[in-house]
Short mmCIF file of C-alpha atoms in Angstrom, two decimals:
data_model
loop_
_atom_site.label_atom_id
_atom_site.label_comp_id
_atom_site.label_asym_id
_atom_site.label_seq_id
_atom_site.Cartn_x
_atom_site.Cartn_y
_atom_site.Cartn_z
CA MET A 1 -99.11 76.56 38.40
CA LYS A 2 -97.71 79.36 36.31
CA SER A 3 -99.96 78.66 33.34
CA PHE A 4 -103.03 79.29 35.48
CA ARG A 5 -101.66 82.72 36.41
CA GLY A 6 -101.65 83.56 32.71
CA VAL A 7 -105.30 82.57 32.42
CA MET A 8 -106.09 84.61 35.52
CA ALA A 9 -104.26 87.66 34.15
CA GLY A 10 -106.12 87.44 30.87
CA ALA A 11 -109.46 87.07 32.62
CA LEU A 12 -108.72 90.00 34.92
CA ILE A 13 -107.88 92.28 32.00
CA LEU A 14 -111.00 91.21 30.11
CA GLU A 15 -113.08 91.80 33.21
CA ALA A 16 -111.49 95.21 33.79
CA ILE A 17 -112.33 96.18 30.20
CA THR A 18 -115.90 94.97 30.64
CA VAL A 19 -116.32 96.86 33.91
CA GLY A 20 -114.70 99.92 32.34
CA LEU A 21 -117.21 99.77 29.51
CA ALA A 22 -119.95 99.85 32.14
CA VAL A 23 -118.90 103.35 33.22
CA PRO A 24 -121.06 105.01 30.52
CA VAL A 25 -124.01 103.01 31.83
CA VAL A 26 -123.41 104.45 35.28
CA ALA A 27 -122.97 107.91 33.77
CA ARG A 28 -126.25 107.67 31.88
CA LEU A 29 -128.48 105.67 34.22
CA GLY A 30 -126.81 105.75 37.61
CA GLY A 31 -126.70 109.42 38.42
CA GLY A 32 -123.32 110.16 36.86
CA VAL A 33 -119.73 109.12 37.14
CA GLY A 34 -119.13 111.55 40.01
CA THR A 35 -121.43 109.61 42.32
CA VAL A 36 -120.31 106.98 44.80
CA GLY A 37 -121.46 104.25 42.41
CA GLY A 38 -119.50 105.75 39.55
CA TRP A 39 -116.31 105.98 41.56
CA ALA A 40 -116.86 102.46 42.89
CA VAL A 41 -117.10 101.04 39.37
CA ILE A 42 -113.94 102.90 38.33
CA GLY A 43 -112.19 101.72 41.51
CA ILE A 44 -113.12 98.10 40.90
CA ALA A 45 -111.86 98.31 37.31
CA ILE A 46 -108.53 99.73 38.53
CA ALA A 47 -108.33 97.10 41.28
CA LEU A 48 -108.86 94.33 38.72
CA VAL A 49 -105.91 95.60 36.68
CA ALA A 50 -103.81 95.96 39.84
CA CYS A 51 -104.55 92.34 40.74
CA CYS A 52 -102.70 91.27 37.59
CA GLY A 53 -99.44 92.37 39.16
CA LEU A 54 -100.16 90.50 42.37
CA LEU A 55 -101.08 87.09 40.98
CA GLY A 56 -98.12 85.41 42.63
CA ARG A 57 -99.42 86.24 46.10
CA PRO A 58 -101.32 83.52 47.97
CA TRP A 59 -104.07 85.93 49.08
CA ILE A 60 -105.03 87.23 45.63
CA VAL A 61 -107.82 84.74 44.90
CA PRO A 62 -109.94 85.88 47.88
CA VAL A 63 -109.35 89.49 46.80
CA ILE A 64 -110.56 88.70 43.28
CA LEU A 65 -113.64 86.96 44.67
CA ALA A 66 -114.30 89.94 46.95
CA LEU A 67 -114.22 92.22 43.91
CA GLN A 68 -116.84 89.99 42.30
CA VAL A 69 -119.02 90.36 45.39
CA GLY A 70 -118.52 94.12 45.11
CA LEU A 71 -119.81 94.02 41.55
CA ILE A 72 -122.76 91.84 42.53
CA ALA A 73 -123.67 94.39 45.21
CA PHE A 74 -124.51 96.77 42.38
CA PHE A 75 -127.77 94.84 41.85
CA VAL A 76 -129.25 97.36 44.27
CA SER A 77 -128.56 100.35 42.03
CA GLN A 78 -127.43 99.06 38.61
CA VAL A 79 -128.70 95.63 37.62
CA ALA A 80 -126.47 95.47 34.53
CA ILE A 81 -123.30 95.78 36.61
CA GLY A 82 -124.60 93.18 39.05
CA ILE A 83 -125.09 90.80 36.12
CA ILE A 84 -121.51 91.41 35.02
CA GLY A 85 -120.43 90.48 38.54
CA LEU A 86 -122.48 87.27 38.48
CA LEU A 87 -121.12 86.21 35.11
CA PHE A 88 -117.53 86.76 36.11
CA LEU A 89 -118.09 85.12 39.50
CA ALA A 90 -119.34 82.04 37.64
CA PHE A 91 -116.20 82.11 35.49
CA TRP A 92 -113.90 82.44 38.50
CA LEU A 93 -115.59 79.59 40.36
CA TRP A 94 -115.29 77.40 37.26
CA ALA A 95 -111.63 78.35 36.77
CA LEU A 96 -110.80 77.61 40.41
CA TRP A 97 -112.56 74.25 40.18
CA LEU A 98 -110.59 73.51 37.01
CA ARG A 99 -107.31 74.44 38.73
CA ARG A 100 -108.14 72.12 41.63
CA ASP A 101 -109.01 69.30 39.23
CA VAL A 102 -105.75 69.69 37.28
CA ALA A 103 -103.75 69.77 40.53
CA ARG A 104 -105.48 66.60 41.71
CA ARG A 105 -104.82 64.83 38.40
CA MET A 106 -101.22 66.01 38.47
CA ALA A 107 -100.73 64.58 41.95
CA GLN A 108 -102.20 61.27 40.77
CA GLY A 109 -100.05 61.23 37.63
CA ARG A 110 -103.07 61.11 35.31
CA LEU A 111 -102.29 64.08 33.06
CA PRO A 112 -101.62 63.21 29.41
CA SER A 113 -98.15 64.75 29.68
CA GLN A 114 -97.35 62.36 32.53
CA GLN A 115 -98.25 59.22 30.58
CA ARG A 116 -95.56 57.03 29.06
CA GLN A 117 -95.41 56.95 25.31
CA SER A 118 -95.78 53.49 23.83
CA ASP A 119 -93.56 52.73 20.85
#
């Protein structure tokens, strides 16, 4: 489903921007950007952008979900970043459910584009 890859790419870029905007929070409240937490946030943001180029691979969805778990792990040190992880995890779970539902409807022939037009 190529259209879903476009949605995934857009969501990954938006998430990378959001995580990137959290870097000043880490710099101010988390001990600085040079700490392990600061580098981890920067690394996750870069990994999210890198995932955009790998969306055709079958293993990318577990990688994306693992990055969400990495963000959620920040609850220990930075609650705000953990909340970002939870929000985007909720989005990804919803998007994956939606993809499964569309695939099921497509297999059953129930999509509006698969219906015959009556004259």
